[in-house]
Amino acid sequence: MTTLLDPDAVEATAPAAPAPDGATAASPPPTAAPSPWSARLVGLGRTAAALGGALVVFAVFMKAKGADPVAAYREMLSSVTSWKQVGEILIRGTPIILAALAVSVPARAGLINVGGEGQLVIGGVAAAGVALGLGDTASPVLVTVLMILAAALAGAAWSALAAVLRVYVDINESVTTLLMNYLAVDLMLYLIYDAWKDRNGSGQPATPALPVADRLPLVGQSRIHAGIVIALVLAVLVYVLFKKTSFGFRLAVVGGNPEAAHRAGLRVGLLLIGAMALGGALAGIGGYAQLAGTEFKLRPGFLVGYGYVGFLASWLARHKPLGVVGAALLLSAVVIGGDSLQLESNLPAASVNVLMGLLLLAVFGFSTKRKAVAA
Amino acid sequence: MSGTLLAEVLTGGVRGGTSILFAALGETICERAGVVNLGTEGNMLMGAMTGYAVASITGNTWVGVAAGAAAGGALALLHAYFVLNRRTNQLATGLVLLFLALGVTSLFGVAYVKADIDAFQPVAVPGLSSLPFLGEIFFEQTVLTYLAYALVPALWWLLFRSRWGVVLRAAGERSEVLATYGYRVKPVQYLAVVAGGCLGGLGGAQLSTAYTNAWFENMTQGRGFIAVAVVIFAGRHPIKVAGGSLLFGAALALAPALQARGYSVNQFALDAVPYLLTIVVLVLLGKRESAQPPEGLQKVFEGSAVT
């Protein structure tokens, strides 16, 4: 399936980009055959060394702020290794997985979707809107189905707008998706403080809580909700889409070389819009899962930051759907570990962003051996 | 500062648009050399925090502003290294650096949230400030805004009338031609990215030491992204960039001005105006010939996103 993705074709558009289909992370020129195990081991070693380097640099930062790095890392580790915390990682990881897949699908077609944040929020807003609008006039099953549909459609529409602007007006999607994040949050805040405000609530700005019947079921006796199942199933579906369907293949062709794809008769514009809309739909469902699984109401701060963490997770896993799940859960653990930084080491919660940024830079820049730039 | 709503919005627009203007001028240099830096937002954050902190420590706001510019440049140096040496994806690297900046500024900035500085005060320009209408808007500003005014024609001259500008633009348009003439492309691009970062840092420092007169986490609120958008629709031309930056400054100034007058316009609708306006202007102006990016940049914007 890589006939159109020959090294030359890929090199022509992006000199530094390895094949989207990425048989290996270790060598930029893509090959159809998997690399030998020794090369894989070297690649793994490289990644491990790069990640270790990131941890050391972050330790220096913590030291500079007067915190004890060894104790801080021990706290972070122990804060994510109990059973209860594993559940927490899955709960927080759910929207991160879906936001990350929302980046992976468009990336397959060569688009950069930085709008996961807004698409999550808009999905949550649409789901909340359906629940508020229907009230108890419909059966819980119908309400749930409609909530998921509305969330997916809202996320798809929100993201597709950026792809439409890219295709027809030639505006780079990374800028528009970014700006639309701010719009989505402003829209949600308006609804929370005004139109959908819970008038009988505690005075805290929030929408009325979702009726118990409309919430996602919990897994066993835990706080873990069925959202993680939805996220995992969707990740597998995206994997199948990429590997087994002609749509997935077309996306990869467009991502590899839009010009070649166009000449081969593919409708590049429609594929780009489709990829972006699908990504947005996944994030929208993430917004639904957060609403129906753990938050039950919209409040200021709903899903803040999750979309950006998802963006990083997708890049961390080089947009491979199953790897994305692992990366998303790993970053979810890092975020939770970051809370312990605040509690135990007295560092601001946002300092965990330093660690995430460093980890990403390490993986971006140092996990693969880059060829010297051809002149 | 009394007067019409229009005058008030425009005055606030110049004051609030100055940080965007600095950052957008910096991004103009960067993009002309063929590198996009979405981390402009991060450069601004670094500049805002460092500028404020150093101003508070030293008691000298000018030293703070210089430190802010240096901090923005330092983050941009990282961008240059990863993008030019490690060949990472430019757009994604910029965003990762924004994350890094968010974390670093909250880590080191938390100590200065309640610090005091000797903030820049508006200085009326003798003569010019008594111009009807315009005087109040443009010439009762802080010194940093006057510095930004001066930078606009200076950068125009540098880019389009100096040898330096020819080399810089060649690095972005046809780097192979530059190499043929015996220039080394990479140092030129490094210089452009770092200079752009310094201006982004300067913009951030203006925000914290001459506009809000405070530091708080994530205080740039997307101004860096707006700056990147301004650069795109202004066709990477310093004078148009100046116009665009002031327009967005005005959009940001609209909400407080209306609220101060007791208009009951929804706050969140007003907050959304700058972002919405950016997208609308991009749509209206995005496809013009003059807005087309340099050749080197087209690869970034249209190339495969997959690394």
XYZ file of C-alpha atoms in Angstrom:
682
model
C 0.000 0.000 0.000
C 2.960 2.310 -0.046
C 3.396 2.530 -3.779
C 2.463 6.189 -3.843
C 4.425 6.883 -0.730
C 7.835 6.191 -2.092
C 10.701 8.094 -0.522
C 10.868 10.435 -3.486
C 7.224 11.356 -3.287
C 7.390 12.063 0.420
C 10.682 13.876 0.186
C 9.215 16.139 -2.442
C 6.738 17.709 -0.065
C 8.411 17.452 3.296
C 12.096 16.702 3.383
C 12.124 15.797 7.037
C 8.983 13.721 7.212
C 9.226 9.960 7.435
C 6.418 7.947 5.885
C 3.036 8.535 7.502
C 2.632 4.832 7.525
C 5.951 4.786 9.347
C 7.195 1.239 9.324
C 9.861 2.366 11.737
C 10.604 5.473 13.682
C 14.293 5.034 13.241
C 14.812 5.790 9.582
C 13.289 8.684 7.662
C 13.225 7.030 4.219
C 10.203 4.769 4.454
C 10.479 1.185 3.452
C 7.758 -1.353 3.052
C 9.611 -4.018 4.981
C 9.937 -3.633 8.755
C 13.431 -2.875 9.913
C 15.464 -5.568 11.657
C 15.124 -5.942 15.392
C 18.562 -4.538 16.033
C 17.573 -1.263 14.409
C 14.398 -1.207 16.472
C 16.409 -1.722 19.639
C 18.708 1.148 18.757
C 15.625 3.279 18.108
C 14.133 2.320 21.467
C 17.422 3.027 23.212
C 17.569 6.417 21.591
C 14.031 7.255 22.681
C 14.741 6.097 26.222
C 17.891 8.201 26.384
C 16.020 11.235 25.041
C 13.206 10.811 27.582
C 15.767 10.348 30.351
C 17.405 13.579 29.248
C 14.054 15.365 29.490
C 13.610 14.080 33.056
C 17.077 15.330 33.987
C 16.414 18.796 32.546
C 13.119 19.003 34.444
C 14.958 17.956 37.612
C 17.273 20.932 37.093
C 14.243 23.216 36.790
C 12.761 21.844 40.005
C 16.079 22.210 41.781
C 16.248 25.814 40.605
C 12.890 26.392 42.285
C 14.182 24.901 45.536
C 12.279 21.616 45.262
C 13.941 18.250 45.790
C 13.774 16.524 42.377
C 14.296 13.005 43.718
C 11.500 13.367 46.251
C 9.296 15.038 43.639
C 9.757 12.227 41.121
C 9.128 9.663 43.858
C 5.907 11.491 44.779
C 4.844 11.688 41.145
C 5.478 7.999 40.687
C 3.688 6.927 43.832
C 0.775 9.213 42.987
C 0.037 7.177 39.873
C 0.787 3.644 40.955
C -2.108 2.739 43.251
C -5.198 1.007 41.886
C -7.331 3.992 42.663
C -4.992 6.166 40.664
C -4.967 3.787 37.723
C -8.688 4.437 37.542
C -8.006 8.162 37.663
C -5.560 7.820 34.764
C -8.230 6.069 32.702
C -10.886 8.643 33.608
C -8.725 11.620 32.721
C -7.216 9.729 29.829
C -10.575 9.223 28.102
C -10.980 12.739 26.647
C -7.214 12.885 26.036
C -7.346 9.710 23.911
C -10.230 11.058 21.860
C -8.656 14.510 21.497
C -5.444 12.806 20.378
C -7.251 10.693 17.781
C -8.801 13.956 16.588
C -5.252 15.025 15.756
C -4.156 11.678 14.300
C -6.879 11.330 11.658
C -6.318 14.746 10.023
C -2.549 14.244 10.386
C -2.895 11.129 8.281
C -4.013 13.434 5.480
C -1.293 15.966 6.266
C -3.451 18.393 8.257
C -2.502 19.835 11.612
C -5.506 20.019 13.913
C -4.718 22.131 16.965
C -8.406 22.529 17.671
C -8.979 19.444 19.806
C -9.542 21.750 22.758
C -12.427 23.581 21.105
C -13.840 20.434 19.530
C -13.988 18.695 22.912
C -15.750 21.694 24.418
C -18.224 22.031 21.547
C -19.026 18.316 21.812
C -19.721 18.714 25.519
C -21.866 21.779 24.817
C -23.907 19.979 22.148
C -24.450 16.964 24.395
C -25.498 19.173 27.286
C -27.818 21.069 24.961
C -29.589 17.885 23.858
C -30.032 16.739 27.446
C -31.369 20.135 28.510
C -33.643 20.421 25.495
C -35.185 16.976 25.789
C -35.379 16.891 29.572
C -37.354 13.790 30.549
C -39.557 13.834 27.463
C -37.569 11.017 25.867
C -36.273 7.701 27.092
C -32.727 7.726 28.515
C -31.488 5.465 25.706
C -32.793 7.858 23.063
C -31.345 10.838 24.933
C -27.960 9.123 25.142
C -27.939 8.251 21.453
C -28.931 11.792 20.520
C -26.324 13.265 22.865
C -23.550 11.235 21.242
C -24.776 12.093 17.757
C -25.054 15.781 18.568
C -21.594 15.828 20.153
C -20.027 14.089 17.159
C -21.803 16.336 14.665
C -20.917 19.495 16.553
C -17.258 18.499 16.780
C -17.244 17.560 13.109
C -18.835 20.825 12.000
C -16.548 22.886 14.206
C -13.404 21.277 12.810
C -14.637 20.923 9.225
C -14.984 24.702 9.032
C -11.215 24.994 9.399
C -10.667 22.381 6.688
C -13.125 24.141 4.362
C -11.213 27.383 4.832
C -7.982 25.530 4.112
C -9.325 23.933 0.936
C -11.236 26.870 -0.534
C -9.543 29.971 0.860
C -6.086 28.561 1.479
C -5.866 29.523 5.148
C -3.634 27.271 7.183
C -5.754 25.076 9.428
C -3.400 25.162 12.387
C -4.058 28.892 12.830
C -7.835 28.696 12.409
C -8.297 25.645 14.619
C -6.273 27.407 17.319
C -8.352 30.586 17.139
C -11.580 28.582 17.155
C -10.595 27.071 20.504
C -11.038 30.489 22.058
C -14.421 30.885 20.333
C -15.641 27.523 21.620
C -14.678 28.377 25.183
C -16.321 31.815 24.937
C -19.511 30.199 23.633
C -19.506 27.693 26.479
C -18.900 30.407 29.071
C -21.789 32.431 27.669
C -24.090 29.425 28.026
C -22.868 28.657 31.528
C -23.218 32.195 32.829
C -26.311 33.102 30.895
C -28.607 31.029 28.705
C -28.181 27.610 30.323
C -27.313 28.733 33.821
C -28.710 26.529 36.572
C -31.069 28.972 38.312
C -31.677 26.584 41.213
C -28.020 25.795 41.641
C -25.672 26.633 44.454
C -24.840 29.969 42.894
C -21.770 28.522 41.225
C -21.923 29.183 37.497
C -22.814 25.861 35.887
C -25.516 24.216 33.808
C -28.066 21.961 35.543
C -26.692 18.500 36.303
C -27.394 15.680 33.883
C -30.197 13.365 35.147
C -28.744 10.158 36.580
C -30.443 8.055 33.895
C -28.589 9.914 31.140
C -25.135 9.340 32.620
C -22.619 6.792 31.404
C -22.641 3.544 33.395
C -19.729 2.906 35.749
C -17.358 -0.018 35.439
C -17.927 -2.286 38.468
C -17.738 -0.483 41.798
C -15.183 2.070 40.606
C -15.532 5.663 39.429
C -14.358 4.543 35.982
C -17.107 5.163 33.445
C -17.914 3.530 30.131
C -16.274 6.452 28.299
C -12.944 4.654 28.341
C -14.579 1.708 26.549
C -15.928 4.110 23.907
C -12.477 5.662 23.525
C -10.713 2.303 23.152
C -13.262 1.007 20.656
C -12.937 4.173 18.596
C -9.130 3.910 18.673
C -9.350 0.375 17.287
C -11.802 1.573 14.645
C -9.404 4.344 13.614
C -6.649 1.722 13.400
C -8.827 -0.421 11.159
C -9.747 2.651 9.133
C -6.089 3.441 8.540
C -4.965 -0.086 7.796
C -7.881 -1.819 6.133
C -10.113 0.675 4.361
C -9.717 2.474 1.086
C -10.682 5.741 2.779
C -7.755 5.294 5.137
C -5.466 4.527 2.241
C -6.619 7.623 0.369
C -5.961 9.764 3.407
C -2.411 8.440 3.545
C -1.923 9.161 -0.146
C -3.146 12.731 0.277
C -0.941 13.129 3.332
C 2.065 11.743 1.521
C 1.792 13.853 -1.594
C -1.331 15.918 -2.323
C -0.139 16.643 -5.858
C 0.295 12.947 -6.667
C -3.058 12.209 -5.040
C -4.727 14.855 -7.178
C -3.146 13.485 -10.345
C -4.226 9.997 -9.371
C -7.792 11.295 -9.472
C -8.480 11.548 -5.752
C -10.773 14.333 -4.589
C -8.191 15.869 -2.331
C -10.347 18.708 -0.991
C -13.163 16.418 0.066
C -10.736 13.980 1.663
C -9.107 16.779 3.661
C -12.480 18.030 4.878
C -13.581 14.461 5.645
C -10.446 13.730 7.653
C -10.802 16.897 9.664
C -14.530 16.336 10.268
C -13.901 12.783 11.419
C -11.232 14.029 13.802
C -13.584 16.677 15.154
C -16.330 14.089 15.614
C -13.982 11.961 17.733
C -13.117 14.927 19.918
C -16.801 15.835 20.148
C -17.539 12.364 21.512
C -14.720 12.972 23.988
C -16.614 16.046 25.166
C -19.763 13.946 25.549
C -17.886 11.276 27.521
C -16.499 13.839 29.918
C -19.941 15.364 30.451
C -21.878 12.110 30.816
C -19.089 10.204 32.566
C -17.586 12.414 35.233
C -18.610 16.076 35.182
C -22.385 15.869 34.553
C -22.578 19.645 34.049
C -20.772 22.348 32.140
C -18.756 24.653 34.364
C -15.946 27.130 33.708
C -12.801 25.076 33.305
C -14.684 22.176 31.683
C -12.023 20.201 29.780
C -9.527 23.078 29.862
C -6.159 21.904 28.594
C -7.240 18.381 27.623
C -7.222 19.159 23.915
C -3.664 20.424 23.981
C -2.477 17.397 25.949
C -4.205 15.265 23.330
C -2.341 17.135 20.605
C 0.942 16.319 22.292
C -0.084 12.685 22.788
C -0.801 12.243 19.099
C 2.566 13.684 18.120
C 4.275 11.627 20.801
C 2.913 8.457 19.189
C 3.506 9.727 15.660
C -0.229 9.606 15.015
C -0.489 5.811 15.139
C -3.908 5.106 16.683
C -2.948 2.310 19.074
C 0.244 4.054 20.108
C -1.839 7.181 20.641
C -3.856 5.375 23.313
C -0.648 4.539 25.172
C 0.733 8.044 24.789
C -2.544 9.597 25.943
C -2.644 7.422 29.068
C 1.031 8.174 29.726
C 0.408 11.924 29.517
C -2.716 11.496 31.634
C -0.450 9.933 34.270
C 2.020 12.790 33.890
C -0.796 15.324 34.413
C -1.967 13.493 37.539
C 1.626 13.212 38.718
C 1.771 16.962 38.148
C -0.917 17.433 40.775
C 1.443 15.881 43.308
C 4.039 18.496 42.347
C 1.603 21.100 43.548
C 0.639 19.297 46.741
C 3.974 17.879 47.814
C 6.666 20.045 46.270
C 4.760 23.309 46.363
C 5.226 24.014 42.657
C 2.423 25.511 40.543
C 0.247 22.889 38.822
C 1.095 24.297 35.394
C 4.770 23.447 35.875
C 3.953 19.966 34.648
C 3.731 21.630 31.233
C 7.495 22.023 31.398
C 7.890 18.277 31.753
C 5.446 17.612 28.920
C 7.162 20.100 26.654
C 10.570 18.603 27.379
C 9.350 15.041 26.800
C 7.898 16.070 23.459
C 11.006 17.947 22.377
C 13.078 14.910 23.300
C 10.935 12.589 21.232
C 10.674 15.053 18.318
C 14.281 15.958 18.096
C 16.306 13.100 19.431
C 14.479 9.814 19.227
C 15.209 9.366 15.551
C 18.433 9.777 13.728
C 17.919 12.574 11.263
C 19.766 12.608 8.026
C 21.745 15.719 7.314
C 19.651 18.012 5.190
C 20.075 17.437 1.524
C 20.968 20.677 -0.207
C -8.761 60.381 28.446
C -12.337 61.487 28.107
C -13.921 61.732 24.708
C -15.897 59.622 22.343
C -16.201 55.867 22.474
C -14.338 55.656 19.179
C -11.378 57.610 20.494
C -11.324 55.503 23.625
C -11.415 52.226 21.722
C -8.698 53.378 19.352
C -6.498 54.653 22.159
C -6.925 51.377 23.983
C -6.332 49.631 20.685
C -2.943 51.245 20.236
C -2.022 50.540 23.842
C -3.214 46.928 23.735
C -2.138 46.378 20.142
C 1.486 47.305 20.815
C 2.331 43.861 22.178
C 0.731 42.222 19.144
C 2.614 44.650 16.897
C 6.012 43.781 18.390
C 5.301 40.059 18.149
C 3.917 40.325 14.625
C 6.938 42.317 13.429
C 9.139 39.614 14.919
C 7.156 36.878 13.217
C 7.422 38.847 9.964
C 11.219 38.616 10.112
C 11.006 34.943 10.988
C 8.578 34.054 8.202
C 10.480 36.098 5.625
C 13.425 33.789 6.357
C 11.218 30.755 5.775
C 10.405 29.695 9.323
C 6.991 29.799 11.007
C 6.984 30.143 14.754
C 3.634 29.284 16.303
C 5.577 29.517 19.543
C 5.277 33.297 19.217
C 2.682 32.979 21.951
C 5.347 31.296 24.073
C 7.926 33.962 23.269
C 5.449 36.564 24.467
C 4.774 34.667 27.680
C 8.497 34.355 28.370
C 8.928 38.064 27.734
C 5.946 39.026 29.869
C 7.060 36.977 32.865
C 10.791 37.672 32.641
C 10.237 41.350 31.916
C 7.963 41.733 34.901
C 10.121 39.679 37.253
C 13.374 41.431 36.346
C 11.715 44.836 36.497
C 10.508 43.969 39.970
C 13.891 42.630 41.143
C 16.093 45.368 39.732
C 13.610 48.183 40.146
C 14.504 49.235 36.628
C 11.745 48.608 34.116
C 14.062 49.085 31.142
C 16.320 46.301 32.387
C 13.175 44.207 32.709
C 12.154 44.914 29.130
C 15.634 43.982 27.877
C 15.525 40.746 29.880
C 12.065 40.007 28.487
C 13.329 40.407 24.943
C 16.280 38.133 25.724
C 13.965 35.485 27.197
C 11.806 35.511 24.077
C 14.950 35.185 21.982
C 16.169 32.267 24.080
C 12.977 30.303 23.502
C 13.165 31.125 19.787
C 16.752 29.847 19.749
C 15.367 26.472 20.817
C 12.834 26.685 18.001
C 15.604 27.436 15.517
C 17.707 24.547 16.776
C 14.929 21.983 16.568
C 13.516 23.186 13.287
C 16.762 23.914 11.448
C 19.116 21.317 12.937
C 16.838 18.507 14.011
C 14.391 19.097 11.121
C 11.288 18.773 13.294
C 7.886 19.918 12.066
C 7.774 23.695 12.445
C 4.138 24.069 13.461
C 4.197 21.270 16.024
C 7.532 22.372 17.478
C 6.214 25.894 17.964
C 3.264 24.552 19.920
C 5.426 22.312 22.059
C 7.597 25.315 22.883
C 4.452 27.199 23.846
C 3.748 24.435 26.354
C 7.264 24.680 27.654
C 6.870 28.437 28.022
C 3.510 28.065 29.788
C 5.133 25.757 32.305
C 8.359 27.695 32.757
C 6.570 31.018 33.217
C 4.131 29.611 35.748
C 6.977 27.836 37.586
C 9.161 30.912 37.862
C 6.460 33.555 37.636
C 4.407 32.476 40.627
C 6.722 34.401 42.959
C 6.012 37.661 41.111
C 2.240 37.518 40.835
C 1.855 40.135 43.551
C 5.159 41.939 42.984
C 5.284 45.665 42.288
C 7.031 47.323 39.414
C 7.633 50.859 38.316
C 5.373 50.472 35.279
C 5.685 52.581 32.136
C 3.403 55.611 32.159
C 2.000 57.382 29.110
C 4.156 60.268 27.947
C 2.566 62.921 25.742
C 4.688 63.815 22.749
C 5.042 67.611 22.754
C 3.233 69.094 19.814
C 1.933 65.909 18.269
C -0.240 65.068 21.244
C -2.257 68.230 20.725
C -3.323 67.141 17.265
C -7.109 66.922 17.194
C -8.365 63.357 17.691
C -5.156 61.644 16.492
C -2.980 63.185 19.184
C -4.907 61.574 21.976
C -4.931 58.196 20.229
C -1.364 57.889 19.010
C 0.756 60.314 21.004
C -0.297 59.873 24.610
C 1.188 56.412 24.857
C 4.130 54.826 26.655
C 7.679 54.963 25.332
C 7.452 51.291 24.271
C 4.630 52.117 21.884
C 6.752 54.884 20.329
C 9.539 52.309 19.971
C 7.101 50.049 18.123
C 6.134 52.954 15.806
C 9.803 53.429 14.972
C 10.341 49.742 14.317
C 7.724 49.595 11.566
C 9.527 51.780 8.974
C 12.893 50.529 10.213
C 11.933 46.942 9.526
C 10.418 47.908 6.168
C 13.728 49.538 5.218
C 15.737 46.572 6.472
C 13.648 44.033 4.613
C 13.175 45.823 1.313
C 15.952 48.361 0.977
C 19.009 46.831 2.605
C 21.419 44.102 1.542
C 20.624 42.335 4.794
C 16.970 42.166 3.790
C 17.790 40.704 0.382
C 19.815 37.949 2.012
C 17.084 37.296 4.579
C 14.320 37.109 1.991
C 16.440 34.921 -0.259
C 16.852 32.497 2.648
C 13.076 32.209 2.776
C 12.338 32.223 -0.939
C 15.220 30.486 -2.681
C 17.742 29.228 -0.205
C 19.600 27.326 -2.917
C 20.302 30.587 -4.762
C 21.691 32.091 -1.581
C 23.909 29.050 -1.134
C 25.115 29.388 -4.719
C 26.255 32.914 -3.982
C 28.366 31.604 -1.149
C 26.118 32.541 1.762
C 25.409 30.067 4.508
C 21.655 29.834 4.827
C 21.333 28.404 8.306
C 23.016 31.267 10.209
C 20.742 33.734 8.420
C 17.680 31.751 9.458
C 18.947 31.375 13.021
C 19.407 35.114 13.247
C 15.942 35.775 11.866
C 14.222 33.326 14.217
C 16.052 34.646 17.274
C 15.462 38.279 16.302
C 11.785 37.418 15.865
C 11.767 35.789 19.282
C 13.339 38.861 20.874
C 10.595 41.039 19.406
C 7.975 38.565 20.656
C 9.578 38.781 24.097
C 9.551 42.563 23.848
C 5.846 42.407 23.011
C 5.223 40.262 26.063
C 7.239 42.619 28.241
C 5.201 45.558 26.938
C 2.065 43.666 27.914
C 3.148 43.122 31.513
C 5.061 46.371 32.170
C 3.087 48.927 30.165
C -0.419 47.518 29.675
C -1.699 45.249 32.446
C 1.106 46.259 34.834
C 0.860 42.794 36.334
C 1.959 39.265 35.691
C -0.439 36.345 35.816
C -0.363 32.858 34.388
C -1.092 32.547 30.658
C -1.678 36.302 30.464
C -1.094 36.570 26.712
C -4.478 34.915 26.031
C -3.789 33.989 22.412
C -2.222 37.339 21.411
C 0.746 35.457 19.962
C -1.540 33.364 17.771
C -3.347 36.494 16.650
C 0.051 37.989 15.808
C 0.841 34.992 13.591
C -2.526 35.358 11.883
C -1.934 39.098 11.391
C 1.399 38.349 9.720
C -0.284 35.921 7.344
C -3.103 38.175 6.196
C -0.867 41.227 6.096
C 1.267 39.416 3.553
C 4.370 39.654 5.785
C 4.614 43.362 5.075
C 5.611 45.472 8.106
C 3.320 48.410 7.359
C 0.247 46.261 6.792
C 1.243 44.250 9.859
C 1.110 47.479 11.849
C -2.409 48.197 10.603
C -3.579 44.686 11.420
C -2.072 44.732 14.902
C -3.812 47.992 15.767
C -7.101 46.647 14.426
C -6.854 43.714 16.815
C -5.763 45.927 19.622
C -8.955 47.897 19.025
C -11.040 44.708 18.998
C -9.539 43.793 22.371
C -10.224 47.280 23.719
C -13.870 47.191 22.694
C -15.147 45.063 25.583
C -13.743 47.114 28.481
C -14.765 50.373 26.799
C -18.366 49.262 26.311
C -18.594 47.818 29.795
C -17.216 50.996 31.333
C -20.106 52.825 29.676
C -22.644 50.448 31.134
C -23.726 48.853 27.855
C -25.221 45.470 28.631
C -23.483 43.613 25.842
C -22.647 40.047 26.724
C -19.083 39.868 27.970
C -18.338 36.540 26.337
C -19.611 37.704 22.968
C -17.226 40.654 23.255
C -14.366 38.429 24.352
C -14.872 36.383 21.213
C -14.655 39.426 18.903
C -10.857 39.488 18.376
C -10.684 35.789 17.493
C -13.743 35.956 15.275
C -12.437 39.093 13.600
C -9.094 37.399 12.945
C -10.781 34.497 11.189
C -13.085 36.767 9.180
C -10.213 38.969 8.033
C -8.158 35.900 7.144
C -11.051 34.673 5.014
C -11.481 38.034 3.295
C -7.814 38.719 2.673
C -6.254 35.286 2.872
C -6.155 34.404 -0.792
C -4.677 37.614 -2.198
C -1.522 37.311 -4.227
C 0.422 39.445 -1.751
C -0.495 37.137 1.097
C 1.138 34.153 -0.509
C 3.923 32.874 1.710
C 7.569 32.746 0.635
C 8.456 29.553 -1.228
C 10.269 28.083 1.743
C 7.176 28.561 3.883
C 4.770 26.954 1.460
C 6.422 23.652 2.199
C 5.615 24.137 5.862
C 2.026 25.153 5.325
C 1.190 22.570 2.704
C 3.608 19.815 3.560
C 2.782 16.609 5.254
C 2.037 17.014 8.902
C 3.257 13.586 9.776
C 6.651 13.281 11.349
